[in-house]
PDB file of C-alpha atoms in Angstrom:
ATOM      1  CA  MET A 197       9.844 -12.772 -10.729  1.00 46.00           C
ATOM      2  CA  LEU A 198       7.704 -10.129 -12.763  1.00 51.00           C
ATOM      3  CA  ASP A 199       9.510  -8.451 -15.659  1.00 50.00           C
ATOM      4  CA  GLU A 200       8.370  -5.004 -16.959  1.00 50.00           C
ATOM      5  CA  LEU A 201       5.648  -6.422 -19.197  1.00 50.00           C
ATOM      6  CA  ASP A 202       4.103  -8.318 -16.234  1.00 86.00           C
ATOM      7  CA  PHE A 203       4.054  -5.035 -14.207  1.00 87.00           C
ATOM      8  CA  HIS A 204       2.083  -3.521 -17.047  1.00 87.00           C
ATOM      9  CA  LYS A 205      -0.344  -6.442 -16.937  1.00 90.00           C
ATOM     10  CA  PHE A 206      -0.644  -6.492 -13.113  1.00 90.00           C
ATOM     11  CA  LEU A 207      -1.411  -2.758 -13.126  1.00 90.00           C
ATOM     12  CA  GLY A 208      -3.876  -3.202 -15.801  1.00 91.00           C
ATOM     13  CA  LYS A 209      -5.669  -5.954 -13.875  1.00 93.00           C
ATOM     14  CA  VAL A 210      -5.687  -3.686 -10.809  1.00 93.00           C
ATOM     15  CA  ARG A 211      -7.124  -0.868 -12.765  1.00 93.00           C
ATOM     16  CA  SER A 212      -9.827  -2.937 -14.373  1.00 93.00           C
ATOM     17  CA  GLU A 213     -10.914  -5.008 -11.240  1.00 94.00           C
ATOM     18  CA  LEU A 214     -10.368  -2.410  -8.479  1.00 94.00           C
ATOM     19  CA  VAL A 215     -10.531   1.105  -9.899  1.00 93.00           C
ATOM     20  CA  ASP A 216     -13.572   3.135 -11.024  1.00 86.00           C
ATOM     21  CA  ASP A 217     -13.136   6.397 -12.976  1.00 83.00           C
ATOM     22  CA  ASP A 218      -9.527   6.417 -12.277  1.00 80.00           C
ATOM     23  CA  CYS A 219     -10.176   7.732  -8.673  1.00 82.00           C
ATOM     24  CA  GLY A 220      -8.982   5.891  -5.735  1.00 86.00           C
ATOM     25  CA  ILE A 221      -8.890   2.110  -5.315  1.00 93.00           C
ATOM     26  CA  GLU A 222     -11.827  -0.028  -4.052  1.00 94.00           C
ATOM     27  CA  LEU A 223      -9.869  -2.923  -2.189  1.00 96.00           C
ATOM     28  CA  SER A 224     -13.020  -4.081  -0.680  1.00 96.00           C
ATOM     29  CA  ARG A 225     -13.632  -5.893  -3.974  1.00 96.00           C
ATOM     30  CA  ILE A 226     -10.737  -8.164  -2.840  1.00 96.00           C
ATOM     31  CA  GLY A 227     -12.603  -8.977   0.442  1.00 96.00           C
ATOM     32  CA  PRO A 228     -13.785  -7.403   3.471  1.00 97.00           C
ATOM     33  CA  ILE A 229     -11.472  -5.287   5.965  1.00 96.00           C
ATOM     34  CA  SER A 230     -10.115  -7.966   8.416  1.00 95.00           C
ATOM     35  CA  TYR A 231      -7.720  -5.379  10.097  1.00 94.00           C
ATOM     36  CA  SER A 232      -7.814  -1.551  10.465  1.00 95.00           C
ATOM     37  CA  ARG A 233      -5.755   1.009  12.468  1.00 92.00           C
ATOM     38  CA  GLN A 234      -5.434   4.740  12.132  1.00 93.00           C
ATOM     39  CA  HIS A 235      -2.784   7.078  13.457  1.00 90.00           C
ATOM     40  CA  THR A 236      -2.792  10.913  13.444  1.00 88.00           C
ATOM     41  CA  ILE A 237       0.300  12.201  11.621  1.00 87.00           C
ATOM     42  CA  SER A 238       2.177  15.565  11.267  1.00 83.00           C
ATOM     43  CA  LEU A 239       2.061  17.169   7.863  1.00 84.00           C
ATOM     44  CA  ASP A 240       4.721  19.677   8.902  1.00 81.00           C
ATOM     45  CA  GLY A 241       8.242  18.565   7.875  1.00 69.00           C
ATOM     46  CA  ASN A 242       9.558  15.703   5.901  1.00 69.00           C
ATOM     47  CA  LYS A 243       8.649  12.896   8.259  1.00 72.00           C
ATOM     48  CA  LEU A 244       4.969  12.219   8.516  1.00 75.00           C
ATOM     49  CA  ILE A 245       5.105   9.519  11.265  1.00 77.00           C
ATOM     50  CA  ASP A 246       8.025   7.663  13.110  1.00 74.00           C
ATOM     51  CA  VAL A 247       8.148   3.850  12.345  1.00 76.00           C
ATOM     52  CA  GLN A 248       8.260   3.210  16.100  1.00 77.00           C
ATOM     53  CA  THR A 249       4.979   4.874  16.436  1.00 75.00           C
ATOM     54  CA  LEU A 250       3.423   2.243  14.238  1.00 76.00           C
ATOM     55  CA  SER A 251       5.340  -0.837  15.280  1.00 76.00           C
ATOM     56  CA  ASP A 252       2.754  -1.896  17.809  1.00 76.00           C
ATOM     57  CA  ASP A 253      -0.132  -1.893  15.252  1.00 77.00           C
ATOM     58  CA  TRP A 254       2.328  -3.170  12.557  1.00 80.00           C
ATOM     59  CA  GLY A 255       2.449  -6.586  14.352  1.00 82.00           C
ATOM     60  CA  PRO A 256      -0.443  -8.466  13.039  1.00 88.00           C
ATOM     61  CA  ILE A 257       0.272  -7.184   9.531  1.00 88.00           C
ATOM     62  CA  GLY A 258       4.087  -8.027   9.792  1.00 84.00           C
ATOM     63  CA  ASP A 259       2.932 -11.549  11.048  1.00 88.00           C
ATOM     64  CA  PHE A 260       0.437 -12.078   8.000  1.00 90.00           C
ATOM     65  CA  LEU A 261       3.198 -11.006   5.562  1.00 87.00           C
ATOM     66  CA  LYS A 262       5.742 -13.261   7.254  1.00 84.00           C
ATOM     67  CA  GLY A 263       3.092 -16.096   6.800  1.00 87.00           C
ATOM     68  CA  GLN A 264       2.821 -15.338   3.272  1.00 86.00           C
ATOM     69  CA  PHE A 265       6.383 -15.519   2.538  1.00 82.00           C
ATOM     70  CA  GLU A 266       6.435 -18.825   4.064  1.00 80.00           C
ATOM     71  CA  LYS A 267       3.728 -19.950   1.586  1.00 78.00           C
ATOM     72  CA  ASN A 268       6.499 -19.646  -1.152  1.00 65.00           C
ATOM     73  CA  GLU A 269       5.696 -16.020  -1.976  1.00 66.00           C
ATOM     74  CA  SER A 270       9.259 -14.894  -2.920  1.00 72.00           C
ATOM     75  CA  LYS A 271       8.195 -11.155  -3.373  1.00 81.00           C
ATOM     76  CA  LEU A 272       4.941  -9.305  -3.157  1.00 87.00           C
ATOM     77  CA  VAL A 273       3.779  -6.395  -5.419  1.00 91.00           C
ATOM     78  CA  TRP A 274       3.627  -2.903  -4.037  1.00 93.00           C
ATOM     79  CA  LEU A 275       1.890  -0.207  -5.889  1.00 94.00           C
ATOM     80  CA  LYS A 276       1.813   3.510  -5.164  1.00 95.00           C
ATOM     81  CA  ILE A 277      -1.113   5.913  -6.063  1.00 93.00           C
ATOM     82  CA  ASN A 278      -1.515   9.758  -5.428  1.00 92.00           C
ATOM     83  CA  VAL A 279      -5.059  10.707  -5.687  1.00 92.00           C
ATOM     84  CA  ILE A 280      -4.896  14.328  -6.769  1.00 90.00           C
ATOM     85  CA  ASP A 281      -7.553  16.656  -5.560  1.00 80.00           C
ATOM     86  CA  GLN A 282      -9.424  13.600  -4.705  1.00 74.00           C
ATOM     87  CA  ALA A 283     -10.330  13.214  -8.133  1.00 81.00           C
ATOM     88  CA  ILE A 284      -7.571  11.734 -10.245  1.00 88.00           C
ATOM     89  CA  ASN A 285      -5.301   8.598  -9.940  1.00 89.00           C
ATOM     90  CA  ASP A 286      -1.486   9.265 -10.484  1.00 90.00           C
ATOM     91  CA  TYR A 287      -0.025   5.898 -10.489  1.00 91.00           C
ATOM     92  CA  VAL A 288       3.550   6.653  -9.356  1.00 90.00           C
ATOM     93  CA  GLY A 289       5.225   3.493  -8.605  1.00 90.00           C
ATOM     94  CA  ILE A 290       4.993  -0.329  -8.808  1.00 92.00           C
ATOM     95  CA  GLY A 291       7.560  -2.936  -7.837  1.00 90.00           C
ATOM     96  CA  MET A 292       8.566  -5.907  -5.825  1.00 88.00           C
ATOM     97  CA  ILE A 293       9.278  -6.169  -1.992  1.00 86.00           C
ATOM     98  CA  GLY A 294      11.041  -9.073  -0.462  1.00 82.00           C
ATOM     99  CA  ARG A 295      10.999 -11.073   2.599  1.00 80.00           C
ATOM    100  CA  HIS A 296      13.894  -9.242   4.145  1.00 80.00           C
ATOM    101  CA  THR A 297      12.898  -5.766   3.178  1.00 80.00           C
ATOM    102  CA  ASP A 298      12.095  -3.462   6.281  1.00 85.00           C
ATOM    103  CA  TRP A 299       8.506  -2.967   4.734  1.00 83.00           C
ATOM    104  CA  LEU A 300       7.382  -0.588   7.419  1.00 84.00           C
ATOM    105  CA  ARG A 301      10.342   1.715   6.853  1.00 85.00           C
ATOM    106  CA  PHE A 302       9.959   1.449   3.128  1.00 88.00           C
ATOM    107  CA  ILE A 303       6.194   2.466   3.287  1.00 88.00           C
ATOM    108  CA  THR A 304       6.565   5.277   5.758  1.00 86.00           C
ATOM    109  CA  SER A 305       9.583   6.733   4.036  1.00 86.00           C
ATOM    110  CA  TYR A 306       7.775   6.713   0.574  1.00 89.00           C
ATOM    111  CA  LEU A 307       4.681   8.101   1.947  1.00 87.00           C
ATOM    112  CA  SER A 308       6.526  10.978   3.584  1.00 84.00           C
ATOM    113  CA  ALA A 309       8.764  11.933   0.456  1.00 85.00           C
ATOM    114  CA  ASP A 310       6.201  11.677  -2.218  1.00 86.00           C
ATOM    115  CA  ARG A 311       2.684  13.208  -1.054  1.00 83.00           C
ATOM    116  CA  ALA A 312      -0.216  13.785  -3.563  1.00 85.00           C
ATOM    117  CA  ASP A 313      -0.712  17.345  -4.780  1.00 86.00           C
ATOM    118  CA  GLN A 314      -3.660  19.506  -3.825  1.00 85.00           C
ATOM    119  CA  SER A 315      -4.121  17.701  -0.504  1.00 84.00           C
ATOM    120  CA  GLY A 316      -4.948  14.420  -1.982  1.00 88.00           C
ATOM    121  CA  ASP A 317      -4.548  11.109  -0.516  1.00 92.00           C
ATOM    122  CA  SER A 318      -1.439   8.976  -0.991  1.00 92.00           C
ATOM    123  CA  ILE A 319      -1.802   5.124  -1.085  1.00 94.00           C
ATOM    124  CA  ILE A 320       0.731   2.238  -1.063  1.00 95.00           C
ATOM    125  CA  VAL A 321      -0.812  -1.279  -1.397  1.00 96.00           C
ATOM    126  CA  LEU A 322       0.878  -4.556  -0.957  1.00 94.00           C
ATOM    127  CA  PHE A 323      -0.634  -7.366  -2.999  1.00 91.00           C
ATOM    128  CA  ASP A 324      -0.165 -11.113  -3.598  1.00 88.00           C
ATOM    129  CA  ARG A 325      -0.026 -11.899  -7.247  1.00 85.00           C
ATOM    130  CA  ARG A 326      -3.286 -13.433  -7.386  1.00 88.00           C
ATOM    131  CA  LEU A 327      -5.037 -10.364  -5.915  1.00 92.00           C
ATOM    132  CA  SER A 328      -6.558 -12.533  -3.037  1.00 93.00           C
ATOM    133  CA  TRP A 329      -5.684 -10.281  -0.177  1.00 95.00           C
ATOM    134  CA  ALA A 330      -4.383  -6.577  -0.082  1.00 96.00           C
ATOM    135  CA  ILE A 331      -2.769  -4.296   2.690  1.00 96.00           C
ATOM    136  CA  SER A 332      -3.172  -0.569   2.225  1.00 96.00           C
ATOM    137  CA  PHE A 333      -1.373   2.372   3.994  1.00 94.00           C
ATOM    138  CA  THR A 334      -3.319   5.654   3.219  1.00 94.00           C
ATOM    139  CA  ILE A 335      -2.327   9.184   4.073  1.00 92.00           C
ATOM    140  CA  SER A 336      -5.206  11.595   4.141  1.00 93.00           C
ATOM    141  CA  GLN A 337      -3.822  14.993   4.148  1.00 90.00           C
ATOM    142  CA  ASP A 338      -7.196  16.548   4.572  1.00 90.00           C
ATOM    143  CA  HIS A 339      -7.590  14.611   7.903  1.00 92.00           C
ATOM    144  CA  SER A 340      -3.863  14.309   8.955  1.00 91.00           C
ATOM    145  CA  THR A 341      -4.142  10.513   9.282  1.00 92.00           C
ATOM    146  CA  LEU A 342      -2.451   7.419   8.394  1.00 91.00           C
ATOM    147  CA  THR A 343      -4.790   4.248   8.047  1.00 94.00           C
ATOM    148  CA  MET A 344      -3.469   0.687   7.752  1.00 93.00           C
ATOM    149  CA  GLU A 345      -5.965  -1.763   6.388  1.00 96.00           C
ATOM    150  CA  LYS A 346      -6.001  -5.353   5.427  1.00 96.00           C
ATOM    151  CA  PHE A 347      -8.475  -6.728   2.934  1.00 97.00           C
ATOM    152  CA  GLY A 348      -9.327 -10.378   2.323  1.00 92.00           C
TER     153      GLY A 348
END
């Protein structure tokens, strides 16, 4: 299990390998996009998108994550970034997510509750500890969309 010092090391590795000028995150450096879906969201109210709306498109990502847990990954790392005014990263959260977590509900609830200031993007990324793949969920307030992508 990662302790607090390891979280700092992991975040440092992500920032050095996947972030330029502290603006956004370049997950394509992990590998090409192998899955991508986009949904229109409502920026009115506290709930941007219903979990049931995403459930059909979530299937391939959920199956992939279940496979990762079967390969002895006890927990995955998640990272939340708010890109303020499309110019500055605000690293707002990092933690571990386990096999029995309702991942999709966690992600949609967190993205709904904590949006980037100044109409920026909000991003939650799930990683394995080696950064050999990543799954991102990006809220674009400018375009009123949620994009799910798998890299690597």
